[in-house]
PDB file of C-alpha atoms and ligand atoms in Angstrom:
ATOM      1  CA  UNK A 239     -61.495 158.202 -77.960  1.00 54.00           C
ATOM      2  CA  UNK A 240     -59.034 160.604 -79.549  1.00 66.00           C
ATOM      3  CA  UNK A 241     -57.239 162.946 -77.183  1.00 71.00           C
ATOM      4  CA  UNK A 242     -56.842 165.619 -79.894  1.00 91.00           C
ATOM      5  CA  UNK A 243     -53.715 167.488 -80.977  1.00 97.00           C
ATOM      6  CA  UNK A 244     -53.848 170.540 -78.821  1.00 95.00           C
ATOM      7  CA  UNK A 245     -50.356 171.900 -78.075  1.00 93.00           C
ATOM      8  CA  UNK A 246     -48.915 170.214 -81.189  1.00 98.00           C
ATOM      9  CA  UNK A 247     -47.477 172.011 -84.153  1.00 98.00           C
ATOM     10  CA  UNK A 248     -48.175 170.530 -87.632  1.00 98.00           C
ATOM     11  CA  UNK A 249     -46.454 171.466 -90.844  1.00 99.00           C
ATOM     12  CA  UNK A 250     -48.461 170.653 -93.936  1.00 98.00           C
ATOM     13  CA  UNK A 251     -46.774 171.238 -97.295  1.00 98.00           C
ATOM     14  CA  UNK A 252     -48.853 172.271-100.282  1.00 98.00           C
ATOM     15  CA  UNK A 253     -51.622 173.297 -97.915  1.00 98.00           C
ATOM     16  CA  UNK A 254     -52.828 176.430 -99.811  1.00 97.00           C
ATOM     17  CA  UNK A 255     -55.456 174.385-101.651  1.00 97.00           C
ATOM     18  CA  UNK A 256     -56.775 170.922-102.459  1.00 97.00           C
ATOM     19  CA  UNK A 257     -55.934 167.940-100.353  1.00 98.00           C
ATOM     20  CA  UNK A 258     -53.293 169.804 -98.312  1.00 98.00           C
ATOM     21  CA  UNK A 259     -55.749 172.502 -97.312  1.00 98.00           C
ATOM     22  CA  UNK A 260     -58.257 169.813 -96.256  1.00 98.00           C
ATOM     23  CA  UNK A 261     -55.711 167.937 -94.141  1.00 98.00           C
ATOM     24  CA  UNK A 262     -54.520 171.254 -92.581  1.00 98.00           C
ATOM     25  CA  UNK A 263     -58.069 172.206 -91.675  1.00 98.00           C
ATOM     26  CA  UNK A 264     -58.831 168.789 -90.188  1.00 98.00           C
ATOM     27  CA  UNK A 265     -55.613 168.891 -88.058  1.00 98.00           C
ATOM     28  CA  UNK A 266     -56.515 172.342 -86.871  1.00 98.00           C
ATOM     29  CA  UNK A 267     -60.051 171.195 -85.934  1.00 97.00           C
ATOM     30  CA  UNK A 268     -58.277 168.565 -83.705  1.00 97.00           C
ATOM     31  CA  UNK A 269     -56.413 171.421 -82.008  1.00 97.00           C
ATOM     32  CA  UNK A 270     -53.063 171.499 -83.758  1.00 98.00           C
ATOM     33  CA  UNK A 271     -51.310 174.769 -84.590  1.00 98.00           C
ATOM     34  CA  UNK A 272     -50.968 174.328 -88.311  1.00 98.00           C
ATOM     35  CA  UNK A 273     -48.229 175.885 -90.394  1.00 98.00           C
ATOM     36  CA  UNK A 274     -49.149 176.133 -94.035  1.00 98.00           C
ATOM     37  CA  UNK A 275     -46.146 175.634 -96.372  1.00 98.00           C
ATOM     38  CA  UNK A 276     -46.742 176.489 -99.990  1.00 98.00           C
ATOM     39  CA  UNK A 277     -45.142 178.400-102.924  1.00 98.00           C
ATOM     40  CA  UNK A 278     -46.633 181.662-101.791  1.00 97.00           C
ATOM     41  CA  UNK A 279     -47.398 183.003 -98.318  1.00 94.00           C
ATOM     42  CA  UNK A 280     -50.479 184.886 -99.697  1.00 95.00           C
ATOM     43  CA  UNK A 281     -53.043 182.449 -98.452  1.00 95.00           C
ATOM     44  CA  UNK A 282     -56.573 183.563 -97.674  1.00 92.00           C
ATOM     45  CA  UNK A 283     -57.869 181.898 -94.450  1.00 93.00           C
ATOM     46  CA  UNK A 284     -61.438 182.074 -95.764  1.00 93.00           C
ATOM     47  CA  UNK A 285     -60.380 180.087 -98.869  1.00 92.00           C
ATOM     48  CA  UNK A 286     -58.816 177.296 -96.786  1.00 95.00           C
ATOM     49  CA  UNK A 287     -61.486 177.403 -94.104  1.00 95.00           C
ATOM     50  CA  UNK A 288     -59.347 177.876 -91.001  1.00 96.00           C
ATOM     51  CA  UNK A 289     -56.871 180.255 -89.435  1.00 97.00           C
ATOM     52  CA  UNK A 290     -53.310 178.870 -89.809  1.00 98.00           C
ATOM     53  CA  UNK A 291     -50.792 179.535 -87.045  1.00 98.00           C
ATOM     54  CA  UNK A 292     -48.435 180.698 -89.802  1.00 98.00           C
ATOM     55  CA  UNK A 293     -48.001 180.614 -93.578  1.00 98.00           C
ATOM     56  CA  UNK A 294     -44.499 180.069 -94.903  1.00 98.00           C
ATOM     57  CA  UNK A 295     -43.485 180.535 -98.525  1.00 98.00           C
ATOM     58  CA  UNK A 296     -41.245 177.623 -99.704  1.00 98.00           C
ATOM     59  CA  UNK A 297     -40.232 175.590-102.680  1.00 98.00           C
ATOM     60  CA  UNK A 298     -40.156 172.096-101.196  1.00 98.00           C
ATOM     61  CA  UNK A 299     -37.869 170.830-104.025  1.00 98.00           C
ATOM     62  CA  UNK A 300     -35.176 173.331-103.177  1.00 98.00           C
ATOM     63  CA  UNK A 301     -32.813 172.450-100.275  1.00 98.00           C
ATOM     64  CA  UNK A 302     -32.054 176.054 -99.316  1.00 98.00           C
ATOM     65  CA  UNK A 303     -35.667 177.088 -99.436  1.00 98.00           C
ATOM     66  CA  UNK A 304     -36.625 174.188 -97.194  1.00 99.00           C
ATOM     67  CA  UNK A 305     -33.811 174.950 -94.737  1.00 98.00           C
ATOM     68  CA  UNK A 306     -34.948 178.570 -94.529  1.00 98.00           C
ATOM     69  CA  UNK A 307     -38.608 177.640 -94.140  1.00 98.00           C
ATOM     70  CA  UNK A 308     -37.757 175.153 -91.364  1.00 98.00           C
ATOM     71  CA  UNK A 309     -35.846 177.880 -89.460  1.00 98.00           C
ATOM     72  CA  UNK A 310     -38.710 180.333 -89.980  1.00 98.00           C
ATOM     73  CA  UNK A 311     -41.267 177.797 -88.749  1.00 98.00           C
ATOM     74  CA  UNK A 312     -39.288 176.901 -85.603  1.00 98.00           C
ATOM     75  CA  UNK A 313     -38.757 180.604 -84.812  1.00 98.00           C
ATOM     76  CA  UNK A 314     -42.459 181.363 -85.290  1.00 98.00           C
ATOM     77  CA  UNK A 315     -44.188 178.441 -83.564  1.00 98.00           C
ATOM     78  CA  UNK A 316     -41.569 175.903 -82.545  1.00 98.00           C
ATOM     79  CA  UNK A 317     -40.597 172.535 -83.997  1.00 98.00           C
ATOM     80  CA  UNK A 318     -43.431 170.440 -85.329  1.00 98.00           C
ATOM     81  CA  UNK A 319     -44.630 167.185 -83.878  1.00 98.00           C
ATOM     82  CA  UNK A 320     -46.456 166.443 -87.126  1.00 99.00           C
ATOM     83  CA  UNK A 321     -45.123 166.825 -90.694  1.00 99.00           C
ATOM     84  CA  UNK A 322     -47.359 166.043 -93.617  1.00 99.00           C
ATOM     85  CA  UNK A 323     -45.456 165.843 -96.879  1.00 99.00           C
ATOM     86  CA  UNK A 324     -48.337 166.645 -99.235  1.00 98.00           C
ATOM     87  CA  UNK A 325     -47.033 169.108-101.870  1.00 98.00           C
ATOM     88  CA  UNK A 326     -46.883 167.561-105.317  1.00 98.00           C
ATOM     89  CA  UNK A 327     -47.486 167.955-109.006  1.00 98.00           C
ATOM     90  CA  UNK A 328     -48.830 165.462-111.568  1.00 97.00           C
ATOM     91  CA  UNK A 329     -46.921 166.703-114.579  1.00 97.00           C
ATOM     92  CA  UNK A 330     -48.149 166.066-118.123  1.00 97.00           C
ATOM     93  CA  UNK A 331     -49.864 162.868-119.192  1.00 97.00           C
ATOM     94  CA  UNK A 332     -47.676 161.487-122.029  1.00 97.00           C
ATOM     95  CA  UNK A 333     -45.860 158.286-122.926  1.00 98.00           C
ATOM     96  CA  UNK A 334     -42.258 157.774-121.790  1.00 98.00           C
ATOM     97  CA  UNK A 335     -41.041 157.980-125.321  1.00 98.00           C
ATOM     98  CA  UNK A 336     -42.192 161.584-125.537  1.00 98.00           C
ATOM     99  CA  UNK A 337     -41.452 162.641-121.923  1.00 98.00           C
ATOM    100  CA  UNK A 338     -38.813 165.359-121.683  1.00 98.00           C
ATOM    101  CA  UNK A 339     -36.001 164.782-119.258  1.00 98.00           C
ATOM    102  CA  UNK A 340     -36.358 168.238-117.648  1.00 98.00           C
ATOM    103  CA  UNK A 341     -39.991 167.537-116.949  1.00 98.00           C
ATOM    104  CA  UNK A 342     -39.092 164.120-115.460  1.00 98.00           C
ATOM    105  CA  UNK A 343     -36.555 165.845-113.157  1.00 98.00           C
ATOM    106  CA  UNK A 344     -39.086 168.497-112.061  1.00 98.00           C
ATOM    107  CA  UNK A 345     -41.837 165.978-111.327  1.00 98.00           C
ATOM    108  CA  UNK A 346     -39.485 163.640-109.406  1.00 98.00           C
ATOM    109  CA  UNK A 347     -37.969 166.582-107.556  1.00 98.00           C
ATOM    110  CA  UNK A 348     -41.248 168.078-106.350  1.00 98.00           C
ATOM    111  CA  UNK A 349     -42.850 164.727-105.485  1.00 98.00           C
ATOM    112  CA  UNK A 350     -39.864 162.883-104.010  1.00 99.00           C
ATOM    113  CA  UNK A 351     -36.889 165.074-103.260  1.00 99.00           C
ATOM    114  CA  UNK A 352     -39.273 167.220-101.151  1.00 99.00           C
ATOM    115  CA  UNK A 353     -40.223 164.298 -98.968  1.00 99.00           C
ATOM    116  CA  UNK A 354     -36.541 163.684 -98.136  1.00 99.00           C
ATOM    117  CA  UNK A 355     -35.727 167.374 -97.625  1.00 99.00           C
ATOM    118  CA  UNK A 356     -38.694 168.282 -95.445  1.00 99.00           C
ATOM    119  CA  UNK A 357     -38.511 165.181 -93.356  1.00 99.00           C
ATOM    120  CA  UNK A 358     -34.810 165.613 -92.847  1.00 98.00           C
ATOM    121  CA  UNK A 359     -35.241 169.173 -91.739  1.00 98.00           C
ATOM    122  CA  UNK A 360     -37.380 168.090 -88.697  1.00 98.00           C
ATOM    123  CA  UNK A 361     -35.931 164.668 -87.721  1.00 98.00           C
ATOM    124  CA  UNK A 362     -33.521 165.960 -85.119  1.00 98.00           C
ATOM    125  CA  UNK A 363     -36.019 168.023 -83.121  1.00 98.00           C
ATOM    126  CA  UNK A 364     -38.436 165.065 -83.191  1.00 98.00           C
ATOM    127  CA  UNK A 365     -35.648 162.722 -81.969  1.00 98.00           C
ATOM    128  CA  UNK A 366     -34.785 165.118 -79.217  1.00 98.00           C
ATOM    129  CA  UNK A 367     -38.495 165.255 -78.157  1.00 98.00           C
ATOM    130  CA  UNK A 368     -38.804 161.424 -78.456  1.00 98.00           C
ATOM    131  CA  UNK A 369     -41.994 161.883 -80.451  1.00 98.00           C
ATOM    132  CA  UNK A 370     -43.031 162.601 -84.007  1.00 98.00           C
ATOM    133  CA  UNK A 371     -45.481 161.771 -86.782  1.00 99.00           C
ATOM    134  CA  UNK A 372     -44.376 162.025 -90.446  1.00 99.00           C
ATOM    135  CA  UNK A 373     -47.156 161.282 -92.995  1.00 99.00           C
ATOM    136  CA  UNK A 374     -46.258 161.230 -96.718  1.00 99.00           C
ATOM    137  CA  UNK A 375     -49.007 161.644 -99.280  1.00 99.00           C
ATOM    138  CA  UNK A 376     -48.091 159.162-101.956  1.00 98.00           C
ATOM    139  CA  UNK A 377     -50.544 157.755-104.528  1.00 98.00           C
ATOM    140  CA  UNK A 378     -52.007 154.472-105.721  1.00 98.00           C
ATOM    141  CA  UNK A 379     -49.926 155.249-108.890  1.00 98.00           C
ATOM    142  CA  UNK A 380     -46.796 154.558-106.804  1.00 98.00           C
ATOM    143  CA  UNK A 381     -48.015 151.071-105.880  1.00 97.00           C
ATOM    144  CA  UNK A 382     -49.441 150.019-109.266  1.00 96.00           C
ATOM    145  CA  UNK A 383     -47.862 152.205-111.974  1.00 97.00           C
ATOM    146  CA  UNK A 384     -50.064 154.078-114.386  1.00 96.00           C
ATOM    147  CA  UNK A 385     -49.439 154.519-118.093  1.00 97.00           C
ATOM    148  CA  UNK A 386     -48.768 158.142-119.130  1.00 97.00           C
ATOM    149  CA  UNK A 387     -47.573 159.349-115.716  1.00 98.00           C
ATOM    150  CA  UNK A 388     -44.303 157.462-115.399  1.00 98.00           C
ATOM    151  CA  UNK A 389     -42.354 160.230-113.542  1.00 98.00           C
ATOM    152  CA  UNK A 390     -45.228 160.761-111.094  1.00 98.00           C
ATOM    153  CA  UNK A 391     -45.681 157.057-110.439  1.00 98.00           C
ATOM    154  CA  UNK A 392     -41.887 156.554-110.003  1.00 98.00           C
ATOM    155  CA  UNK A 393     -41.623 159.445-107.605  1.00 99.00           C
ATOM    156  CA  UNK A 394     -44.565 158.244-105.547  1.00 98.00           C
ATOM    157  CA  UNK A 395     -43.087 154.720-105.470  1.00 98.00           C
ATOM    158  CA  UNK A 396     -39.890 156.377-104.300  1.00 99.00           C
ATOM    159  CA  UNK A 397     -41.755 158.150-101.551  1.00 99.00           C
ATOM    160  CA  UNK A 398     -43.140 154.815-100.402  1.00 98.00           C
ATOM    161  CA  UNK A 399     -39.659 153.276-100.335  1.00 98.00           C
ATOM    162  CA  UNK A 400     -38.367 156.299 -98.465  1.00 99.00           C
ATOM    163  CA  UNK A 401     -41.196 156.042 -95.953  1.00 99.00           C
ATOM    164  CA  UNK A 402     -40.418 152.439 -95.194  1.00 98.00           C
ATOM    165  CA  UNK A 403     -36.648 153.061 -94.863  1.00 99.00           C
ATOM    166  CA  UNK A 404     -36.989 156.148 -92.648  1.00 99.00           C
ATOM    167  CA  UNK A 405     -39.584 154.377 -90.483  1.00 99.00           C
ATOM    168  CA  UNK A 406     -37.060 151.531 -89.872  1.00 98.00           C
ATOM    169  CA  UNK A 407     -34.237 154.009 -89.148  1.00 98.00           C
ATOM    170  CA  UNK A 408     -36.318 155.765 -86.558  1.00 98.00           C
ATOM    171  CA  UNK A 409     -38.259 152.773 -85.183  1.00 98.00           C
ATOM    172  CA  UNK A 410     -37.046 153.094 -81.558  1.00 98.00           C
ATOM    173  CA  UNK A 411     -37.249 156.916 -81.368  1.00 98.00           C
ATOM    174  CA  UNK A 412     -41.016 157.517 -80.837  1.00 98.00           C
ATOM    175  CA  UNK A 413     -41.320 158.840 -84.400  1.00 99.00           C
ATOM    176  CA  UNK A 414     -43.574 157.021 -86.878  1.00 99.00           C
ATOM    177  CA  UNK A 415     -43.280 157.442 -90.582  1.00 99.00           C
ATOM    178  CA  UNK A 416     -46.163 156.329 -92.798  1.00 99.00           C
ATOM    179  CA  UNK A 417     -47.635 157.025 -96.192  1.00 98.00           C
ATOM    180  CA  UNK A 418     -51.088 157.275 -97.606  1.00 98.00           C
ATOM    181  CA  UNK A 419     -51.930 156.026-101.091  1.00 98.00           C
ATOM    182  CA  UNK A 420     -55.067 157.739-102.384  1.00 98.00           C
ATOM    183  CA  UNK A 421     -56.898 157.198-105.676  1.00 98.00           C
ATOM    184  CA  UNK A 422     -58.196 160.265-107.552  1.00 97.00           C
ATOM    185  CA  UNK A 423     -59.587 163.206-105.630  1.00 97.00           C
ATOM    186  CA  UNK A 424     -61.231 166.147-107.496  1.00 95.00           C
ATOM    187  CA  UNK A 425     -58.761 169.007-106.889  1.00 95.00           C
ATOM    188  CA  UNK A 426     -57.006 171.502-109.200  1.00 93.00           C
ATOM    189  CA  UNK A 427     -54.359 168.770-109.750  1.00 93.00           C
ATOM    190  CA  UNK A 428     -56.749 167.256-112.304  1.00 93.00           C
ATOM    191  CA  UNK A 429     -56.165 170.341-114.584  1.00 94.00           C
ATOM    192  CA  UNK A 430     -52.762 168.712-115.407  1.00 93.00           C
ATOM    193  CA  UNK A 431     -54.463 165.578-116.732  1.00 95.00           C
ATOM    194  CA  UNK A 432     -56.293 164.600-119.891  1.00 94.00           C
ATOM    195  CA  UNK A 433     -60.044 163.744-119.794  1.00 96.00           C
ATOM    196  CA  UNK A 434     -59.253 160.178-120.872  1.00 95.00           C
ATOM    197  CA  UNK A 435     -56.772 159.778-117.999  1.00 95.00           C
ATOM    198  CA  UNK A 436     -59.344 161.009-115.488  1.00 96.00           C
ATOM    199  CA  UNK A 437     -62.066 158.726-116.829  1.00 96.00           C
ATOM    200  CA  UNK A 438     -59.655 155.717-116.806  1.00 95.00           C
ATOM    201  CA  UNK A 439     -58.712 156.446-113.229  1.00 96.00           C
ATOM    202  CA  UNK A 440     -62.347 156.611-112.095  1.00 96.00           C
ATOM    203  CA  UNK A 441     -63.175 153.394-113.941  1.00 96.00           C
ATOM    204  CA  UNK A 442     -60.586 151.608-111.829  1.00 96.00           C
ATOM    205  CA  UNK A 443     -62.189 152.502-108.442  1.00 97.00           C
ATOM    206  CA  UNK A 444     -64.555 149.667-107.351  1.00 97.00           C
ATOM    207  CA  UNK A 445     -66.693 152.105-105.310  1.00 97.00           C
ATOM    208  CA  UNK A 446     -67.296 153.893-108.607  1.00 96.00           C
ATOM    209  CA  UNK A 447     -66.652 157.428-107.254  1.00 97.00           C
ATOM    210  CA  UNK A 448     -63.754 159.660-106.429  1.00 97.00           C
ATOM    211  CA  UNK A 449     -62.251 159.901-102.967  1.00 98.00           C
ATOM    212  CA  UNK A 450     -63.228 163.059-101.093  1.00 98.00           C
ATOM    213  CA  UNK A 451     -60.825 165.457 -99.442  1.00 98.00           C
ATOM    214  CA  UNK A 452     -62.705 164.940 -96.189  1.00 98.00           C
ATOM    215  CA  UNK A 453     -62.281 161.175 -96.250  1.00 98.00           C
ATOM    216  CA  UNK A 454     -58.537 161.432 -96.933  1.00 98.00           C
ATOM    217  CA  UNK A 455     -58.053 164.155 -94.292  1.00 98.00           C
ATOM    218  CA  UNK A 456     -59.725 162.017 -91.669  1.00 98.00           C
ATOM    219  CA  UNK A 457     -57.329 159.127 -92.422  1.00 98.00           C
ATOM    220  CA  UNK A 458     -54.252 161.404 -92.365  1.00 98.00           C
ATOM    221  CA  UNK A 459     -55.398 162.983 -89.116  1.00 98.00           C
ATOM    222  CA  UNK A 460     -55.651 159.512 -87.522  1.00 98.00           C
ATOM    223  CA  UNK A 461     -52.151 158.499 -88.846  1.00 98.00           C
ATOM    224  CA  UNK A 462     -50.785 161.753 -87.476  1.00 98.00           C
ATOM    225  CA  UNK A 463     -52.336 161.298 -84.024  1.00 98.00           C
ATOM    226  CA  UNK A 464     -50.787 159.847 -80.822  1.00 98.00           C
ATOM    227  CA  UNK A 465     -53.347 157.005 -81.039  1.00 97.00           C
ATOM    228  CA  UNK A 466     -51.732 155.664 -84.237  1.00 98.00           C
ATOM    229  CA  UNK A 467     -48.793 154.537 -82.180  1.00 98.00           C
ATOM    230  CA  UNK A 468     -47.828 151.045 -83.259  1.00 98.00           C
ATOM    231  CA  UNK A 469     -47.907 151.323 -87.067  1.00 98.00           C
ATOM    232  CA  UNK A 470     -44.847 152.603 -88.898  1.00 98.00           C
ATOM    233  CA  UNK A 471     -43.471 152.154 -92.412  1.00 98.00           C
ATOM    234  CA  UNK A 472     -46.988 151.379 -93.595  1.00 98.00           C
ATOM    235  CA  UNK A 473     -48.948 152.560 -96.625  1.00 98.00           C
ATOM    236  CA  UNK A 474     -52.541 153.290 -95.759  1.00 98.00           C
ATOM    237  CA  UNK A 475     -54.599 152.889 -98.905  1.00 98.00           C
ATOM    238  CA  UNK A 476     -57.596 155.145 -99.625  1.00 98.00           C
ATOM    239  CA  UNK A 477     -58.652 153.511-102.814  1.00 97.00           C
ATOM    240  CA  UNK A 478     -62.337 152.623-102.648  1.00 97.00           C
ATOM    241  CA  UNK A 479     -61.543 148.917-102.851  1.00 96.00           C
ATOM    242  CA  UNK A 480     -58.970 149.151-105.671  1.00 96.00           C
ATOM    243  CA  UNK A 481     -55.864 148.178-103.614  1.00 93.00           C
ATOM    244  CA  UNK A 482     -56.426 145.193-101.384  1.00 87.00           C
ATOM    245  CA  UNK A 483     -52.770 144.266-100.811  1.00 87.00           C
TER     246      UNK A 483
HETATM  247  N1  NAD B 600     -55.831 164.829-106.534  1.00 90.99           N
HETATM  248  C1  NAD B 600     -55.616 163.555-106.674  1.00 90.99           C
HETATM  249  O1  NAD B 600     -56.283 162.858-107.453  1.00 90.99           O
HETATM  250  C2  NAD B 600     -54.470 162.875-105.942  1.00 90.99           C
HETATM  251  C3  NAD B 600     -54.437 161.481-105.924  1.00 90.99           C
HETATM  252  C4  NAD B 600     -53.424 160.875-105.238  1.00 90.99           C
HETATM  253  C5  NAD B 600     -52.395 161.584-104.620  1.00 90.99           C
HETATM  254  N2  NAD B 600     -52.451 162.956-104.738  1.00 90.99           N
HETATM  255  C6  NAD B 600     -51.397 163.733-104.107  1.00 90.99           C
HETATM  256  O2  NAD B 600     -51.901 164.594-103.116  1.00 90.99           O
HETATM  257  C7  NAD B 600     -51.100 165.744-103.025  1.00 90.99           C
HETATM  258  C8  NAD B 600     -51.891 166.994-103.128  1.00 90.99           C
HETATM  259  O3  NAD B 600     -52.550 167.021-104.363  1.00 90.99           O
HETATM  260  P1  NAD B 600     -53.734 167.960-104.732  1.00 90.99           P
HETATM  261  O4  NAD B 600     -54.649 167.213-105.620  1.00 90.99           O
HETATM  262  O5  NAD B 600     -54.282 168.658-103.569  1.00 90.99           O
HETATM  263  O6  NAD B 600     -52.976 168.974-105.730  1.00 90.99           O
HETATM  264  P2  NAD B 600     -53.192 170.580-105.957  1.00 90.99           P
HETATM  265  O7  NAD B 600     -52.497 170.895-107.229  1.00 90.99           O
HETATM  266  O8  NAD B 600     -54.579 170.969-105.786  1.00 90.99           O
HETATM  267  O9  NAD B 600     -52.364 171.209-104.750  1.00 90.99           O
HETATM  268  C9  NAD B 600     -50.988 171.067-104.608  1.00 90.99           C
HETATM  269  C10 NAD B 600     -50.432 172.151-103.704  1.00 90.99           C
HETATM  270  O10 NAD B 600     -49.003 171.942-103.659  1.00 90.99           O
HETATM  271  C11 NAD B 600     -48.387 173.151-103.844  1.00 90.99           C
HETATM  272  N3  NAD B 600     -47.056 173.008-104.424  1.00 90.99           N
HETATM  273  C12 NAD B 600     -46.744 172.513-105.720  1.00 90.99           C
HETATM  274  N4  NAD B 600     -45.416 172.479-105.906  1.00 90.99           N
HETATM  275  C13 NAD B 600     -44.858 173.033-104.743  1.00 90.99           C
HETATM  276  C14 NAD B 600     -43.527 173.251-104.352  1.00 90.99           C
HETATM  277  N5  NAD B 600     -42.492 173.030-105.215  1.00 90.99           N
HETATM  278  N6  NAD B 600     -43.288 173.794-103.121  1.00 90.99           N
HETATM  279  C15 NAD B 600     -44.344 174.072-102.317  1.00 90.99           C
HETATM  280  N7  NAD B 600     -45.669 173.788-102.589  1.00 90.99           N
HETATM  281  C16 NAD B 600     -45.916 173.314-103.855  1.00 90.99           C
HETATM  282  C17 NAD B 600     -49.312 173.952-104.804  1.00 90.99           C
HETATM  283  O11 NAD B 600     -49.038 175.355-104.804  1.00 90.99           O
HETATM  284  C18 NAD B 600     -50.656 173.551-104.268  1.00 90.99           C
HETATM  285  O12 NAD B 600     -51.074 174.443-103.282  1.00 90.99           O
HETATM  286  C19 NAD B 600     -50.038 165.620-104.071  1.00 90.99           C
HETATM  287  O13 NAD B 600     -48.834 165.051-103.563  1.00 90.99           O
HETATM  288  C20 NAD B 600     -50.652 164.629-105.064  1.00 90.99           C
HETATM  289  O14 NAD B 600     -49.714 163.902-105.782  1.00 90.99           O
HETATM  290  C21 NAD B 600     -53.451 163.629-105.346  1.00 90.99           C
END
């Protein structure tokens, strides 16, 4: 039986909507004080379905912004026991031959640099406390590669490699570092994709339906809990039977 997360602080990046809002709500239902990190601090609690402990405006791809947000968070609610690196963008769907370098940099920076920056900001307090849970929202695209979204897939593969490396660095500290690799979930992220790309993604899911935000949030909440204590550096798939490796 789960003991719950009461007394714990959780930072969830990109939590103003979509998957991040679902994860944040689920963590808060388990008792965590959830700090929403997103581009704007104008977040309506009724839209996300719960009352966050704080909302902090941040660009997770910008080192100075992350540093300031971490300081603000610690001052407002204390250092987090849980960090969920969820913020991300898809970027355009187009072949590598047409992909602009600036777009590549932006997609990699928001999906990958952010995971390094936000994790780094909270490692020391977690080490001092002898406890922590870092959960990185990757993607099945990072395990398999997907045509048309090379920058996204490369960044998510990078996030998986970072997860495994950091987990090994911190393995004796009480901090676990894991990733989740979801298939497609119906969120505003899909507005960045073509209809063909969405249909092709759905066709690859053996359960023949999209993953729900609730299903993914439940998994993340378990990985972020004290009960998930002996698994680190692992990628938890949420793929409706697509990834079996
Ligand atoms: N939706 C899917 O099908 C799917 C599948 C696999 C993985 N994912 C991953 O799940 C995560 C959440 O995706 P989503 O579908 O909820 O997307 P979304 O577009 O609905 O929400 C993303 C959130 O991140 C925030 N954000 C974007 N850039 C940011 C930045 N630089 N700094 C701070 N916040 C920023 C946005 O403001 C938004 O609130 C992403 O990492 C995405 O890659 C999504």
